[in-house]
Amino acid sequence: MEQQGEQTKPKKILCIGLVCLDIISVVDAFPEEDSDSRCVSQRWQRGGNASNSCTVLSLLGSPCAFMGSLCAGPVASFILEDFARFQVHVCSPRERAVCVTPTSLVISNAATGSRTILHMNSNIPDVTFEDFNALDLSAFKWIHWEGRNADEQLKMMAAVTRHNAALPRQRRIATSVEIEKPREKLYQLFPHADVVFVSKDVSRQLGFDTPQSALRGLRGRLRAGAVLICAWAEKGADALDADGTPLHSDAFPPQQLLDTLGAGDTFNGAVIHKLANGCRLQDALTFGCKVAGAKCGFHGYDAIADKLTQM
Ligand code: ADP
Ligand code: FRU
């Protein structure tokens, strides 16, 4: 196992992005507008793409850390306790005193597995380059960014490139970025990571209606030798390897689709877990679809650990 300097701690996978509170109402039929109905159950869950991917990485056995903004108060306590429960180390930037924790109200339809998200993020600033610069990069073997404040994230990526330039290949930090939201500003991130996850929403917004056409059309935006991955719900996921070889994995639907909330974050976490442990891209893609498909069959993430023996 790779070691951290002269210490014995294994190097971690760091995910930078959003943590929020998900308030989830599980229903067995989607409510009518302006109706008053009961739901099957309700729960609080730690959410946010980077935060969810950390949960999955940790359940799969990869030591990992999360970096994102947190507000003071009881919701932050819930979030921090939950990170601790999943053994996710938190590198939180300066405490954001005057802000509100981003929150999603989620209607999770157990009859279809659909998740309808109403997200509110009023005033929490994202992690800045200054926050990132305070980290000891030698603690990490992989850094994953959820594309958000692209201008600051570009500076972070450049800092990793400078850090790597002084190191032999086997000690360099690998990087990945998720470009999920169809926002023009995020597209400048394409050429700055070793592995790029592009979503079907972004692909569609850029004019592609299949994962294969998206990969072909977007490859030119990557730097030489980088990998492009595109997950597409029940169609599974596709990728282009560093040399341009197209790869595909079918989806692995569960017996009953119950909860697709965080399926993409689960896929990303599982793929990164495999790649960071030296697996081939095809194996990582297939494993990502297996773990994400299994996750759609239960609520939350905890049961991933129980399903691993079947994958
Ligand atoms: P999200 O919308 O959460 O970003 P995606 O739609 O990109 O997630 O799906 C990510 C992965 O999750 C897919 O590649 C697939 O493996 C799995 N997945 C998602 N929805 C389904 C589904 N309905 N059936 C089987 N697998 C699914
Ligand atoms: C799932 C998720 C939720 C969160 C929302 C934020 O991918 O991260 O946990 O509420 O997306 O957009």
Short mmCIF file of N, CA, C and O and ligand atoms in Angstrom, two decimals, residues 18 20-22 45-50 52 103-104 106 115 117 119 146 180-181 261-265 301, ligand 2:
data_model
loop_
_atom_site.label_atom_id
_atom_site.label_comp_id
_atom_site.label_asym_id
_atom_site.label_seq_id
_atom_site.Cartn_x
_atom_site.Cartn_y
_atom_site.Cartn_z
N LEU A 18 -19.75 19.79 -2.60
CA LEU A 18 -20.87 20.15 -1.73
C LEU A 18 -21.17 19.11 -0.67
O LEU A 18 -21.17 17.91 -0.95
N CYS A 20 -24.55 18.85 1.92
CA CYS A 20 -25.81 19.52 2.26
C CYS A 20 -26.66 18.56 3.08
O CYS A 20 -26.27 17.41 3.31
N LEU A 21 -27.78 19.07 3.53
CA LEU A 21 -28.75 18.22 4.24
C LEU A 21 -29.81 17.79 3.24
O LEU A 21 -30.38 18.64 2.54
N ASP A 22 -30.06 16.50 3.15
CA ASP A 22 -31.18 16.00 2.34
C ASP A 22 -32.31 15.62 3.29
O ASP A 22 -32.14 14.76 4.17
N GLN A 45 -30.63 12.92 5.74
CA GLN A 45 -29.46 12.22 5.22
C GLN A 45 -28.42 13.26 4.81
O GLN A 45 -28.78 14.31 4.27
N ARG A 46 -27.17 12.96 5.08
CA ARG A 46 -26.10 13.84 4.56
C ARG A 46 -26.08 13.69 3.04
O ARG A 46 -26.09 12.57 2.53
N GLY A 47 -26.06 14.83 2.33
CA GLY A 47 -26.08 14.77 0.87
C GLY A 47 -25.01 15.64 0.24
O GLY A 47 -24.08 16.11 0.92
N GLY A 48 -25.15 15.85 -1.04
CA GLY A 48 -24.13 16.60 -1.81
C GLY A 48 -23.26 15.61 -2.56
O GLY A 48 -22.88 14.57 -2.01
N ASN A 49 -22.94 15.91 -3.82
CA ASN A 49 -22.26 14.93 -4.66
C ASN A 49 -20.93 14.47 -4.07
O ASN A 49 -20.67 13.26 -3.95
N ALA A 50 -20.05 15.40 -3.72
CA ALA A 50 -18.72 15.01 -3.24
C ALA A 50 -18.86 14.27 -1.90
O ALA A 50 -18.15 13.29 -1.64
N ASN A 52 -21.47 12.48 -0.90
CA ASN A 52 -22.00 11.12 -1.15
C ASN A 52 -20.91 10.21 -1.71
O ASN A 52 -20.82 9.03 -1.34
N THR A 103 -29.68 22.92 1.66
CA THR A 103 -30.65 21.87 2.00
C THR A 103 -31.45 21.47 0.76
O THR A 103 -31.83 22.32 -0.03
N SER A 104 -31.69 20.15 0.64
CA SER A 104 -32.56 19.66 -0.43
C SER A 104 -33.78 19.00 0.19
O SER A 104 -33.65 18.19 1.12
N VAL A 106 -36.30 16.27 -0.77
CA VAL A 106 -36.31 15.23 -1.80
C VAL A 106 -37.59 14.40 -1.68
O VAL A 106 -37.91 13.90 -0.60
N ARG A 115 -36.29 10.34 -7.96
CA ARG A 115 -36.03 11.29 -6.87
C ARG A 115 -36.22 12.69 -7.42
O ARG A 115 -35.64 13.06 -8.43
N ILE A 117 -35.79 16.55 -6.61
CA ILE A 117 -34.98 17.33 -5.66
C ILE A 117 -35.33 18.81 -5.76
O ILE A 117 -35.35 19.37 -6.86
N HIS A 119 -33.58 21.98 -4.34
CA HIS A 119 -32.34 22.32 -3.63
C HIS A 119 -32.29 23.82 -3.35
O HIS A 119 -32.65 24.62 -4.21
N GLU A 146 -15.89 18.09 -7.56
CA GLU A 146 -17.24 18.23 -8.11
C GLU A 146 -17.23 19.63 -8.73
O GLU A 146 -17.04 20.63 -8.01
N GLU A 180 -21.21 18.02 -14.03
CA GLU A 180 -22.57 17.49 -13.95
C GLU A 180 -23.63 18.50 -14.34
O GLU A 180 -24.63 18.16 -14.98
N LYS A 181 -23.39 19.75 -13.93
CA LYS A 181 -24.42 20.78 -14.20
C LYS A 181 -24.15 21.42 -15.56
O LYS A 181 -23.01 21.76 -15.87
N LEU A 261 -31.62 8.34 -5.68
CA LEU A 261 -30.91 9.52 -5.17
C LEU A 261 -29.43 9.19 -4.96
O LEU A 261 -29.09 8.26 -4.22
N GLY A 262 -28.55 9.94 -5.62
CA GLY A 262 -27.11 9.72 -5.44
C GLY A 262 -26.56 8.56 -6.26
O GLY A 262 -25.42 8.15 -6.03
N ALA A 263 -27.32 8.07 -7.25
CA ALA A 263 -26.79 6.97 -8.07
C ALA A 263 -25.52 7.40 -8.80
O ALA A 263 -24.53 6.66 -8.86
N GLY A 264 -25.53 8.62 -9.33
CA GLY A 264 -24.36 9.13 -10.05
C GLY A 264 -23.17 9.30 -9.11
O GLY A 264 -22.02 8.98 -9.47
N ASP A 265 -23.40 9.78 -7.90
CA ASP A 265 -22.31 9.96 -6.92
C ASP A 265 -21.74 8.60 -6.51
O ASP A 265 -20.54 8.45 -6.28
N TYR A 301 -27.18 4.59 1.62
CA TYR A 301 -25.93 4.00 1.10
C TYR A 301 -25.42 2.85 1.95
O TYR A 301 -24.61 2.05 1.48
C1 FRU B 2 -27.50 13.67 -5.19
C2 FRU B 2 -27.29 14.98 -4.50
C3 FRU B 2 -28.12 15.10 -3.24
C4 FRU B 2 -28.25 16.59 -3.07
C5 FRU B 2 -28.30 17.08 -4.51
C6 FRU B 2 -27.61 18.39 -4.70
O1 FRU B 2 -26.70 13.59 -6.33
O2 FRU B 2 -25.93 15.20 -4.18
O3 FRU B 2 -27.55 14.43 -2.13
O4 FRU B 2 -29.39 16.97 -2.41
O5 FRU B 2 -27.71 16.08 -5.31
O6 FRU B 2 -27.70 18.83 -6.03
#
